Each structure stands twice: as structure tokens, then as C-alpha cells.
Coordinates of N, CA and C in Angstrom, one line a residue:
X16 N 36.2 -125.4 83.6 CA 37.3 -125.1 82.7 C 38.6 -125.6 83.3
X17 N 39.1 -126.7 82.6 CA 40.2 -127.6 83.3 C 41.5 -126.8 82.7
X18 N 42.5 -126.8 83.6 CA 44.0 -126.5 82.7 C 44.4 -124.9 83.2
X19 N 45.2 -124.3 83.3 CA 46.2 -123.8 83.8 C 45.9 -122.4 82.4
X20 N 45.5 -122.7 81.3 CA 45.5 -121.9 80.5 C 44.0 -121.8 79.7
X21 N 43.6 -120.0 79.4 CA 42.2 -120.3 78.5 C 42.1 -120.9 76.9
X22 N 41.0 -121.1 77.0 CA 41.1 -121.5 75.8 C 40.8 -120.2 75.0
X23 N 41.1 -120.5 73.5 CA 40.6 -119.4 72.2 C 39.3 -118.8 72.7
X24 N 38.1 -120.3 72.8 CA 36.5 -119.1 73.4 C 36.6 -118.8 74.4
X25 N 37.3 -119.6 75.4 CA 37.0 -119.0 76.8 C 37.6 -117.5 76.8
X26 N 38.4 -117.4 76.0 CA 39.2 -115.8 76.2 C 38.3 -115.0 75.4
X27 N 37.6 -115.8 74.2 CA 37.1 -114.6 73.2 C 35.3 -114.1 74.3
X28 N 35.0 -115.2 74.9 CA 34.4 -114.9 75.9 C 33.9 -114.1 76.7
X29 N 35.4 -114.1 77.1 CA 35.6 -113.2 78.5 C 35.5 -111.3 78.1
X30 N 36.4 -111.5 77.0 CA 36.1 -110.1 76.6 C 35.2 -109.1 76.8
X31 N 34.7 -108.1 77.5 CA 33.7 -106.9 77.9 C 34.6 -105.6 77.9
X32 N 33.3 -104.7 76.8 CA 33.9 -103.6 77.5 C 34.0 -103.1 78.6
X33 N 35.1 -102.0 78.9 CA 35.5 -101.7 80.6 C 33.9 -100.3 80.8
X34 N 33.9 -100.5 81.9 CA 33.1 -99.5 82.8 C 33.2 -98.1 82.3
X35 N 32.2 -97.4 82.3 CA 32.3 -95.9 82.3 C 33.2 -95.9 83.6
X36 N 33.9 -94.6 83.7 CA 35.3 -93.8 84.7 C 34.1 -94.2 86.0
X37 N 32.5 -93.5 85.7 CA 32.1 -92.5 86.9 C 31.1 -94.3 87.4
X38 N 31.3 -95.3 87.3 CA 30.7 -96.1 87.7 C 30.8 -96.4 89.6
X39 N 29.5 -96.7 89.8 CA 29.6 -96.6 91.6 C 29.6 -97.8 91.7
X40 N 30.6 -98.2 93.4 CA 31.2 -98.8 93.2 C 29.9 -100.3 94.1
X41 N 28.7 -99.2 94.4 CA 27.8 -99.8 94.9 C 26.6 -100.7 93.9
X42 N 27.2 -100.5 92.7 CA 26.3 -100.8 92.1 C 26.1 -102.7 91.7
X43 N 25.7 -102.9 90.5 CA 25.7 -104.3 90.4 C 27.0 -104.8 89.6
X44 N 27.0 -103.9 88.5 CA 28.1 -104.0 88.0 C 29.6 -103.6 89.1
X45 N 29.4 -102.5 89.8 CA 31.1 -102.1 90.5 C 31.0 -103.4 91.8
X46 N 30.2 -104.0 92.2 CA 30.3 -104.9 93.1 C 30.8 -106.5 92.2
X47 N 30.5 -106.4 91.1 CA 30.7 -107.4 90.2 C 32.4 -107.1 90.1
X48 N 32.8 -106.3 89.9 CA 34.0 -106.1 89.3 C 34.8 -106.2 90.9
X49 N 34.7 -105.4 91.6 CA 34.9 -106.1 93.1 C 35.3 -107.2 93.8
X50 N 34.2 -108.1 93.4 CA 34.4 -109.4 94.0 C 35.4 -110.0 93.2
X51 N 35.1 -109.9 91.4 CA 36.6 -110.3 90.7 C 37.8 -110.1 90.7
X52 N 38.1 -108.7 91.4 CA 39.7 -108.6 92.0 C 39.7 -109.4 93.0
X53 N 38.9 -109.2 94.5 CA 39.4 -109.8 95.1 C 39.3 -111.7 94.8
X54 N 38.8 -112.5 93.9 CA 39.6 -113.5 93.9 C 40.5 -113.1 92.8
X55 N 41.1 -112.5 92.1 CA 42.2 -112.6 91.2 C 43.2 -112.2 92.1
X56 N 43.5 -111.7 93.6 CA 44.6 -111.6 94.2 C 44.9 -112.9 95.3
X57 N 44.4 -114.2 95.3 CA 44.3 -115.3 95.5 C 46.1 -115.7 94.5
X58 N 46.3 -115.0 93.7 CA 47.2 -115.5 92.6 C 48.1 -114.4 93.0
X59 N 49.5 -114.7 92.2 CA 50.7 -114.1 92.9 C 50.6 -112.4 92.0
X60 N 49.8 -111.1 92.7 CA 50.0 -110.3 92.0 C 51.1 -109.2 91.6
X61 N 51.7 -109.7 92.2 CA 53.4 -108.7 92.5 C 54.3 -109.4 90.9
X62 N 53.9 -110.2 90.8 CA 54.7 -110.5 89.0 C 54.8 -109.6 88.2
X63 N 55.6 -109.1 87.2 CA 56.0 -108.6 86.2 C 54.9 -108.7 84.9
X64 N 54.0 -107.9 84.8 CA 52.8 -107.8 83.9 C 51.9 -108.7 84.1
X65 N 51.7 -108.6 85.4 CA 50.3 -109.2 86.3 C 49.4 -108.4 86.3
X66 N 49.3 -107.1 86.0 CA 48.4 -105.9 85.9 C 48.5 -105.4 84.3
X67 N 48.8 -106.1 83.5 CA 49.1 -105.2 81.9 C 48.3 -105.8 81.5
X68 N 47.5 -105.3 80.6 CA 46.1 -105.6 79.7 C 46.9 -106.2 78.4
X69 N 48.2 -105.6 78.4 CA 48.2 -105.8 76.9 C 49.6 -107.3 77.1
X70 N 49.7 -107.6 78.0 CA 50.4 -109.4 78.1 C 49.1 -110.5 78.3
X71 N 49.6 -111.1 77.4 CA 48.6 -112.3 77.6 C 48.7 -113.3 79.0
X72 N 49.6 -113.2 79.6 CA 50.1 -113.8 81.2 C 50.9 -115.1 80.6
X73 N 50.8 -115.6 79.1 CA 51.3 -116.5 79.1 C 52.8 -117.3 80.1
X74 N 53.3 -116.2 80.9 CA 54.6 -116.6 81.5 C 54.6 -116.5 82.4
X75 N 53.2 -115.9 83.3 CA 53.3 -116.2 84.6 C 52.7 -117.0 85.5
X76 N 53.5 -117.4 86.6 CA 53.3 -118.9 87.9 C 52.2 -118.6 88.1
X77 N 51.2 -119.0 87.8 CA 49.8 -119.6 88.3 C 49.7 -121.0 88.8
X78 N 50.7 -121.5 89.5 CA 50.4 -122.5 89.9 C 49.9 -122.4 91.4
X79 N 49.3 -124.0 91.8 CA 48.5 -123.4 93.1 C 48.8 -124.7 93.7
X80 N 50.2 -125.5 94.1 CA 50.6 -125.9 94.9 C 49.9 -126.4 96.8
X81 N 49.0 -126.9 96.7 CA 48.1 -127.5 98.1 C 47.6 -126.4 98.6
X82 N 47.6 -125.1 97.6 CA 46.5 -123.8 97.7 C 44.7 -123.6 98.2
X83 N 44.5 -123.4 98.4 CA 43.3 -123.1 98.1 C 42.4 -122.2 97.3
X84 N 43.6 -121.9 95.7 CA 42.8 -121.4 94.7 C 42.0 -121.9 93.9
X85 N 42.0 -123.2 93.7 CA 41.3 -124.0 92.9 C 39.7 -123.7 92.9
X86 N 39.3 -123.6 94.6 CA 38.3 -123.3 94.8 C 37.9 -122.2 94.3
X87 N 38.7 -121.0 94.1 CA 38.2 -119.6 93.6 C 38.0 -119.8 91.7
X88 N 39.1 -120.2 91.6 CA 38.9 -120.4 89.8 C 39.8 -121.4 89.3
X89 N 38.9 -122.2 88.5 CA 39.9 -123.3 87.8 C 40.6 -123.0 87.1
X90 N 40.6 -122.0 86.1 CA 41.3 -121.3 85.7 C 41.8 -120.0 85.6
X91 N 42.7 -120.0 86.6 CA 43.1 -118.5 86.7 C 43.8 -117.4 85.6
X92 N 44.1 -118.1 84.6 CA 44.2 -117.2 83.2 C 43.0 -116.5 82.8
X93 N 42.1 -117.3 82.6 CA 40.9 -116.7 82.0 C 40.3 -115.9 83.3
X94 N 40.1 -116.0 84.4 CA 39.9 -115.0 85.6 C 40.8 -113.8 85.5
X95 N 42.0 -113.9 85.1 CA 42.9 -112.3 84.9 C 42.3 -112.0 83.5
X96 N 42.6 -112.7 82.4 CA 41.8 -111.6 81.4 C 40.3 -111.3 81.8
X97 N 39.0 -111.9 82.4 CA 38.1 -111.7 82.5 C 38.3 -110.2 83.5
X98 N 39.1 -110.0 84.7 CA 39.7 -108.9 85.0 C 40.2 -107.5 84.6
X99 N 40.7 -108.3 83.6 CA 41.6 -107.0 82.5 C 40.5 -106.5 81.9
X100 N 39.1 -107.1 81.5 CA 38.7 -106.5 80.2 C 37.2 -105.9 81.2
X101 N 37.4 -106.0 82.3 CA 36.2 -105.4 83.1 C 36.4 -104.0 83.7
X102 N 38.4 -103.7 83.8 CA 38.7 -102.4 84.0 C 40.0 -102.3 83.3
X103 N 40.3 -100.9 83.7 CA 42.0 -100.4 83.0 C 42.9 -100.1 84.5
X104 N 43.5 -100.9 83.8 CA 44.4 -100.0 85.0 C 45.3 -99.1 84.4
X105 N 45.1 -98.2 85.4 CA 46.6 -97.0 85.0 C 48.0 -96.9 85.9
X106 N 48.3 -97.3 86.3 CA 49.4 -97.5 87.3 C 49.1 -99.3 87.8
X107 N 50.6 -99.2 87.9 CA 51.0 -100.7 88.5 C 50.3 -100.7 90.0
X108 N 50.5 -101.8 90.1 CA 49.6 -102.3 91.4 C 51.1 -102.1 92.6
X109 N 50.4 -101.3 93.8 CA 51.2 -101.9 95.4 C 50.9 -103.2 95.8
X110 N 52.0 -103.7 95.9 CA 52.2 -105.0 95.8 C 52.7 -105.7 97.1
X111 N 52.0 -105.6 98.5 CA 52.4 -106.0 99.3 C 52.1 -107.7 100.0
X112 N 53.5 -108.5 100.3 CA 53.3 -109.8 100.3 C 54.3 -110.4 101.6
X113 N 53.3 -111.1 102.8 CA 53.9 -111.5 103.9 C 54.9 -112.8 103.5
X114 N 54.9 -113.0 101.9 CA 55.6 -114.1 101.8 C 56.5 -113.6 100.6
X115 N 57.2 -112.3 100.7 CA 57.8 -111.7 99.7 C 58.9 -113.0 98.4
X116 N 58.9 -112.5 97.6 CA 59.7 -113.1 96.7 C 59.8 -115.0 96.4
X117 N 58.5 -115.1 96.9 CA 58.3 -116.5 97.1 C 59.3 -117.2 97.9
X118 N 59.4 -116.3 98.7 CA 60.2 -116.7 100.0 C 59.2 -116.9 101.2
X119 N 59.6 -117.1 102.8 CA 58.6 -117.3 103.6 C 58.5 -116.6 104.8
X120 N 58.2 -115.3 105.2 CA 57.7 -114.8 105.9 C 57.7 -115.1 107.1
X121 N 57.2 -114.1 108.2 CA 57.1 -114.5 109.5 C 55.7 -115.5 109.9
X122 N 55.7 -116.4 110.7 CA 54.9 -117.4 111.1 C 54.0 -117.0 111.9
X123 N 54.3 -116.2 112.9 CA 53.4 -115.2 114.0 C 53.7 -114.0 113.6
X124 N 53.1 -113.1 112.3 CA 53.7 -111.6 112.5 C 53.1 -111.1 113.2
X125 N 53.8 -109.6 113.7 CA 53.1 -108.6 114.6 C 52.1 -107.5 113.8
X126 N 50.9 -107.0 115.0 CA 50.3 -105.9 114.2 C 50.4 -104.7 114.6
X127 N 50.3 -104.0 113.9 CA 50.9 -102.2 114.7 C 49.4 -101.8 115.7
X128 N 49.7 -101.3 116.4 CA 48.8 -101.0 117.6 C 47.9 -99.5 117.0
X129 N 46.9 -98.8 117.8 CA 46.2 -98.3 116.8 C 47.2 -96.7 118.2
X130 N 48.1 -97.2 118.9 CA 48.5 -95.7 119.4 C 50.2 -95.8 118.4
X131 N 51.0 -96.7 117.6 CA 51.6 -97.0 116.7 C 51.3 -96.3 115.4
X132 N 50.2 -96.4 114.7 CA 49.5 -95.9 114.0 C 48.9 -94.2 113.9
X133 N 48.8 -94.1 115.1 CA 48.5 -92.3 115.6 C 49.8 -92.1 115.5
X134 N 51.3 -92.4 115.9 CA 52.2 -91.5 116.4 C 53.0 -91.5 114.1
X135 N 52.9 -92.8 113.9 CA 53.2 -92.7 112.3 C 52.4 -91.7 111.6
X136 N 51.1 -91.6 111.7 CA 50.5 -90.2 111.5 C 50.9 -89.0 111.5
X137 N 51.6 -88.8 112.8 CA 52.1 -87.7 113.3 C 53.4 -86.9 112.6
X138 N 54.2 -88.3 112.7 CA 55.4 -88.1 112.3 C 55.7 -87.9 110.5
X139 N 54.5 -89.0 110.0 CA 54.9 -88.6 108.9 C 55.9 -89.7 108.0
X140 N 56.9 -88.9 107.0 CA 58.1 -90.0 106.8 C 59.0 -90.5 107.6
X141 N 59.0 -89.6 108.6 CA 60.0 -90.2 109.4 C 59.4 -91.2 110.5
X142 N 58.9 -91.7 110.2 CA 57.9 -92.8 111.0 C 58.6 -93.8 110.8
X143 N 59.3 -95.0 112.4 CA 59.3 -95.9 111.7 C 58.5 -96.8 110.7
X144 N 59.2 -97.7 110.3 CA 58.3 -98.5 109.3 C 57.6 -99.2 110.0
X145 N 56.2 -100.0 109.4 CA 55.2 -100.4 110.5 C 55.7 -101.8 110.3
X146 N 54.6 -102.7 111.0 CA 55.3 -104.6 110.8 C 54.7 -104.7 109.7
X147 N 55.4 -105.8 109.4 CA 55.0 -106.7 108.4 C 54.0 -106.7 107.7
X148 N 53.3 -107.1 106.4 CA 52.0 -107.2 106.6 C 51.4 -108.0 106.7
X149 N 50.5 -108.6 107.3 CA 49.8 -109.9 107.7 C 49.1 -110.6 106.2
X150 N 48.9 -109.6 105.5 CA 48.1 -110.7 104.1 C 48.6 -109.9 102.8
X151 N 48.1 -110.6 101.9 CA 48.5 -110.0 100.7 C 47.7 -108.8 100.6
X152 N 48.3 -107.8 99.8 CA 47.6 -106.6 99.8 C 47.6 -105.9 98.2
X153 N 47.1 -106.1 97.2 CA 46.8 -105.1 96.2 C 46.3 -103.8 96.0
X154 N 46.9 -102.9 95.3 CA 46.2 -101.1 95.8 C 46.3 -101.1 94.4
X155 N 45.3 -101.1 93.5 CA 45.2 -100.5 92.1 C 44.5 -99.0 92.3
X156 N 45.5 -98.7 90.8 CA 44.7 -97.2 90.4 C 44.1 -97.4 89.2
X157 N 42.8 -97.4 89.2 CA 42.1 -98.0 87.6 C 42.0 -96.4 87.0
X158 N 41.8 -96.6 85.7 CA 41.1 -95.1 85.0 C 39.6 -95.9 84.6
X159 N 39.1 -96.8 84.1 CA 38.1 -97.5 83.9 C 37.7 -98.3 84.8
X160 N 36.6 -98.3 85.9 CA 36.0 -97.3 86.3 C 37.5 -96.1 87.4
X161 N 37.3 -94.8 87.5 CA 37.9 -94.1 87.8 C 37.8 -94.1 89.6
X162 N 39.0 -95.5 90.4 CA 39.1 -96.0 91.0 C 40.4 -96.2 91.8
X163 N 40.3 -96.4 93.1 CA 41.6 -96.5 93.8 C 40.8 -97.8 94.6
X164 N 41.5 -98.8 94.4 CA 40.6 -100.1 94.9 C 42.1 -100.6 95.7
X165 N 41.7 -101.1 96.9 CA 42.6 -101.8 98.0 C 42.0 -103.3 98.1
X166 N 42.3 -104.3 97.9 CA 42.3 -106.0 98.1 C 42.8 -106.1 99.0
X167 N 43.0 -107.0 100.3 CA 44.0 -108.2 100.6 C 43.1 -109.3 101.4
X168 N 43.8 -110.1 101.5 CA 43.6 -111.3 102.1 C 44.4 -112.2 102.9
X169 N 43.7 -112.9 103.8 CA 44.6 -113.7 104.7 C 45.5 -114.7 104.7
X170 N 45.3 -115.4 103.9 CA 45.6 -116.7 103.4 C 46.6 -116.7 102.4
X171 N 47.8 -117.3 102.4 CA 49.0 -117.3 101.5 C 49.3 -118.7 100.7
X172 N 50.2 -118.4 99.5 CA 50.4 -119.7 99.0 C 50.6 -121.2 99.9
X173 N 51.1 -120.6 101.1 CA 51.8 -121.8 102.0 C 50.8 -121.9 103.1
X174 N 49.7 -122.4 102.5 CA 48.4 -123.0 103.3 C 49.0 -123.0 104.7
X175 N 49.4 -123.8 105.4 CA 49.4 -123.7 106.3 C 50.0 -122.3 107.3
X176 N 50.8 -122.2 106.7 CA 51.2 -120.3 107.4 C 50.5 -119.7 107.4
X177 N 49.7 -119.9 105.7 CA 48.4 -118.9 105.6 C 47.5 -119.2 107.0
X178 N 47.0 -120.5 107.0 CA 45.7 -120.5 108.3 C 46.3 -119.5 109.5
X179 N 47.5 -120.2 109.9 CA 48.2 -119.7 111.3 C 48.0 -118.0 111.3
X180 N 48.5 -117.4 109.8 CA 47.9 -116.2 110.0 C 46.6 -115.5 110.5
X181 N 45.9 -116.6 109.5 CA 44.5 -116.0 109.5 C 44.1 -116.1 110.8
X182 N 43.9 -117.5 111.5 CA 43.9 -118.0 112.9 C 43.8 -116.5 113.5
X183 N 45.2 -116.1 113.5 CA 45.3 -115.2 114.7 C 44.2 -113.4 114.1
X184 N 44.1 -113.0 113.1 CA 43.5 -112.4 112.1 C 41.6 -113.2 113.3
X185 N 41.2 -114.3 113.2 CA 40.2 -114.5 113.5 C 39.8 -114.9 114.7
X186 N 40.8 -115.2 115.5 CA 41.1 -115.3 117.5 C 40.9 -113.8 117.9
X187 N 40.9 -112.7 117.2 CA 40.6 -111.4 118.1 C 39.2 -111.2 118.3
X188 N 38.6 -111.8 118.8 CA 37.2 -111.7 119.3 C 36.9 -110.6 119.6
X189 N 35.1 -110.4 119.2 CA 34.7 -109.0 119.0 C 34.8 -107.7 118.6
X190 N 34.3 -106.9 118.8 CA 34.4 -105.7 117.7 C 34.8 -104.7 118.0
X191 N 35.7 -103.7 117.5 CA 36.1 -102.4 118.1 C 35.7 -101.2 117.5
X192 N 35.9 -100.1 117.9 CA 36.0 -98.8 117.4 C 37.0 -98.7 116.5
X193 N 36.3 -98.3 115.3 CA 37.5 -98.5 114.2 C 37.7 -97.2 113.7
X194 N 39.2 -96.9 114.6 CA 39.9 -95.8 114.9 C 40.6 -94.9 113.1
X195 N 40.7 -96.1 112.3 CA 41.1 -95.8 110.8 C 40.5 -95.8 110.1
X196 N 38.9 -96.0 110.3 CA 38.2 -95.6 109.0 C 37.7 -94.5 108.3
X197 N 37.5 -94.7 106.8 CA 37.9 -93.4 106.1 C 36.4 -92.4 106.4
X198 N 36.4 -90.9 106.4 CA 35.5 -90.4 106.9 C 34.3 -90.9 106.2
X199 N 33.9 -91.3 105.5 CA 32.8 -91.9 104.6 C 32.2 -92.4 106.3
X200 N 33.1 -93.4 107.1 CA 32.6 -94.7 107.4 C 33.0 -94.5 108.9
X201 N 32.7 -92.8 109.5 CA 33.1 -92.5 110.3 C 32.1 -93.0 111.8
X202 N 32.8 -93.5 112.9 CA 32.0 -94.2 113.7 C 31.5 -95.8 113.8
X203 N 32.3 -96.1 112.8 CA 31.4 -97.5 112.2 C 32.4 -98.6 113.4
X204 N 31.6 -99.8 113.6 CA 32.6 -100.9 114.4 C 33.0 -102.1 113.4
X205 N 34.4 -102.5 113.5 CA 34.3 -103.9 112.8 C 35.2 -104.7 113.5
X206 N 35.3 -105.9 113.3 CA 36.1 -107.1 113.6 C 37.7 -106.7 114.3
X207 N 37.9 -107.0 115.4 CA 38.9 -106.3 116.2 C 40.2 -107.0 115.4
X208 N 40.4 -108.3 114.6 CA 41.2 -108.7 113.7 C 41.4 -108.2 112.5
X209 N 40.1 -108.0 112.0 CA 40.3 -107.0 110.3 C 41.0 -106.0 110.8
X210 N 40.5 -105.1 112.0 CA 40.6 -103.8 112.7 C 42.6 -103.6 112.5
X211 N 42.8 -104.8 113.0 CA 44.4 -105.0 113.1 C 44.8 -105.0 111.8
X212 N 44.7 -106.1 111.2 CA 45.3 -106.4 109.8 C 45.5 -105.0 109.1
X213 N 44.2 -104.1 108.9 CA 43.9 -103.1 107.6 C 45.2 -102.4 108.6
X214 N 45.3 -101.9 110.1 CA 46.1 -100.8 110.8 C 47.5 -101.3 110.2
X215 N 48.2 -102.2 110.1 CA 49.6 -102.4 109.8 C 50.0 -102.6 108.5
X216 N 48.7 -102.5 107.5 CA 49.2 -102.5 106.3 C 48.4 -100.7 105.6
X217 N 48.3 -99.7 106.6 CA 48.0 -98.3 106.3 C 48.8 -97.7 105.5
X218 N 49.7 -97.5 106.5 CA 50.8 -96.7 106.2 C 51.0 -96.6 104.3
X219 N 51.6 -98.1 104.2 CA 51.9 -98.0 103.0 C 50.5 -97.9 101.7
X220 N 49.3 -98.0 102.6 CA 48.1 -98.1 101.2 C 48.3 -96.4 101.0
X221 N 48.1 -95.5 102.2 CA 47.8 -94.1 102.4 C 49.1 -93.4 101.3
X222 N 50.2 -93.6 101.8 CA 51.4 -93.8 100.6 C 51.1 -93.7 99.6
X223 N 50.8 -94.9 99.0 CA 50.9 -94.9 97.2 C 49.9 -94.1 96.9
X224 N 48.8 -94.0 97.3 CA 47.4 -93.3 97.3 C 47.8 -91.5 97.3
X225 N 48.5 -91.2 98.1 CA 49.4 -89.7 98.1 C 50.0 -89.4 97.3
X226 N 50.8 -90.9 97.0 CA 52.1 -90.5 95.6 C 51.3 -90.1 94.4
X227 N 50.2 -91.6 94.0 CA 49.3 -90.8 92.8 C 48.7 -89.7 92.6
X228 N 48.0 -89.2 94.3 CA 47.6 -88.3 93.9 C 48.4 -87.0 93.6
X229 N 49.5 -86.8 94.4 CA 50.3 -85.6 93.7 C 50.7 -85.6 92.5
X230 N 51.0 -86.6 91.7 CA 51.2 -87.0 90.9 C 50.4 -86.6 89.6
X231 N 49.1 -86.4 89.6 CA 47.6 -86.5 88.9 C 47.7 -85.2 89.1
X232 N 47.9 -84.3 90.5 CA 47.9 -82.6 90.5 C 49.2 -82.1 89.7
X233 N 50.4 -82.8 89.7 CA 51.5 -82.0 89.0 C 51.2 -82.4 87.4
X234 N 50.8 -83.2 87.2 CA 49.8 -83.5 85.5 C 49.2 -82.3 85.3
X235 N 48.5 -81.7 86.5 CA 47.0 -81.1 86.0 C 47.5 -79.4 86.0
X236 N 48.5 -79.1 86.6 CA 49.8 -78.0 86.7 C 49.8 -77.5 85.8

């Protein structure tokens, strides 16, 4: 599917109903839906009804300038409606981007250390702010399936910053104690670079994830 936009079938298509709320995320279908956000955040999701079911996206920059989205989907129109019609979202997406405003970011960012991370804990709001974030990061709150789903990735519009990022993201050799994972996944080891990345972009996932949820209890009040 050549072109920048779907066609009438490719969109009539794409169309599915969304997921029951209580769908697991382990399943064939929630792993399906899964892998489809994370390439739909390959694309700039911080845009203005980049997350609305009810815009057709006709107006927004899908362009993929010496990207490497092409490889994820030739057309990334029909990948966001195929998106939209696989869940709901209820809340706008956190939108965090090392290449804010289509502007350009740090070249070597820093990553918050995991005793940086304990003392922001501690402190709470009055924490300094952590660094930068190393990759794009999306935090949806779906109601269809009834979800708090976290994306990011390493790689940015500007290929080459992107690698330099990742580079450093995949130069931390071997595996650590992964001091932040959620109790589900208590004890577990991963990639001493992932280990980094997910630590300096916490703060703010744990955030919006708090805001909703108070949010959903003063509803339920």
C-alpha cells in the first residue's frame, strides 16, 4: 500500500471491533494490539488528534524523511486507523519526545542513575526533574481493552541522532538487577541499557499513571 494516505477499502478494511475492557494483555489478540502501538509510535505521536478515533488524521505530518518508518508501514494512515479501531482511548496520550517540537534534542543525553531514581522516590514532587528522555515515549489510557499501556523507542526522526542514541542505549553491556520493576516482575534481570532508558523516563510514566488514577477514584466519590 503505496502513498501517504488510505484508500476507501484499505480504511473500510481496517475497521474491527475494539476488545472487550477485560482482555489479557497476554493473549493473541492483546499481543496483537501491542505490537501495533508500538509501530504506530515510530510516527510523531505528540500531534494534536494523533490519539482521536473520531479525526480521520487527514492533517497530520506523516512524513518519514531518511526515517526508518517505511520499514514498519507503508502506510502509516491506515496503521493509525487500523490502531484506533482495535482500542479506545480514553485520555490523551503522555507524550514524551527527545526531539521536542520537531526541534533537536541532546546528541549524548544523560540517564538518571538508579540511586537518582530512589532519592526522586523519596522526595516525591519536590524531586528534581529527571534528564531528558532518551526515546520517544507514549503512556495511553485505553477503556477498550481496559489498559494503561507504556511504548517507547530508541530511534528518532533524525536517523542519525536516533542511532547515536540507541548506540549508547545498546553499548551498556550485560544485564542488571532491575531495581524498577513493577512487583508483577519482581527480581527479574534485563539489559543494563533498557534498565537505563525505562529509569529516566519513570518519573513522568508513574505521574500521569497517578494523575489518572486519582482521577477515576474522585469519579467513583
Amino acid at each position: 500500500r503505496a502513498g501517504g494516505f488510505a484508500t476507501q477499502a484499505t480504511a473500510a478494511a481496517a475497521v474491527e471491533s475494539p476488545p472487550s475492557a477485560d482482555l489479557s494483555p497476554s493473549s493473541f489478540e492483546g499481543s496483537r494490539l501491542l505490537a501495533k502501538l508500538a509501530m504506530l509510535v515510530y510516527w510523531n505521536g505528540g500531534q494534536a488528534g494523533f490519539w482521536d478515533p473520531g479525526y480521520d488524521g487527514a492533517g497530520l505530518d506523516l512524513a518519514t524523511p531518511l526515517g526508518f518508518e517505511p520499514l514498519i508501514a507503508a502506510d502509516p494512515l491506515a496503521l493509525r486507523l487500523e490502531v484506533l479501531s482495535l482500542c479506545t482511548p480514553s485520555e490523551p496520550a503522555l507524550w514524551l519526545d527527545p526531539d521536542p517540537g520537531g526541534g533537536v534534542g541532546a546528541k549524548f543525553p544523560a540517564f538518571a542513575s538508579v540511586e537518582e531514581t530512589a532519592a526522586a522516590a523519596r522526595q516525591g514532587l519536590s524531586a528534581p526533574p529527571p534528564p531528558q528522555p532518551v526515546s520517544r515515549v507514549a503512556v495511553l489510557r485505553l477503556e477498550q481493552p481496559n489498559w494503561i499501556v507504556v511504548v517507547f523507542r530508541g530511534t528518532t526522526p533524525s536517523p542519525m541522532r536516533g542511532l547515536l542514541r540507541e548506540g549508547q542505549v545498546n553499548s551498556m553491556a550485560g544485564q542488571e538487577d532491575w531495581s524498577e520493576a513493577p512487583a508483577a516482575l519482581a527480581g527479574a534481570r534485563v539489559h543494563r541499557g533498557y534498565a537505563a532508558a525505562y529509569r529516566t523516563l519513570l518519573a513522568d510514566v508513574e505521574g500521569a499513571v497517578t494523575a489518572w488514577a486519582r482521577k477515576e477514584a474522585e469519579v467513583e466519590a
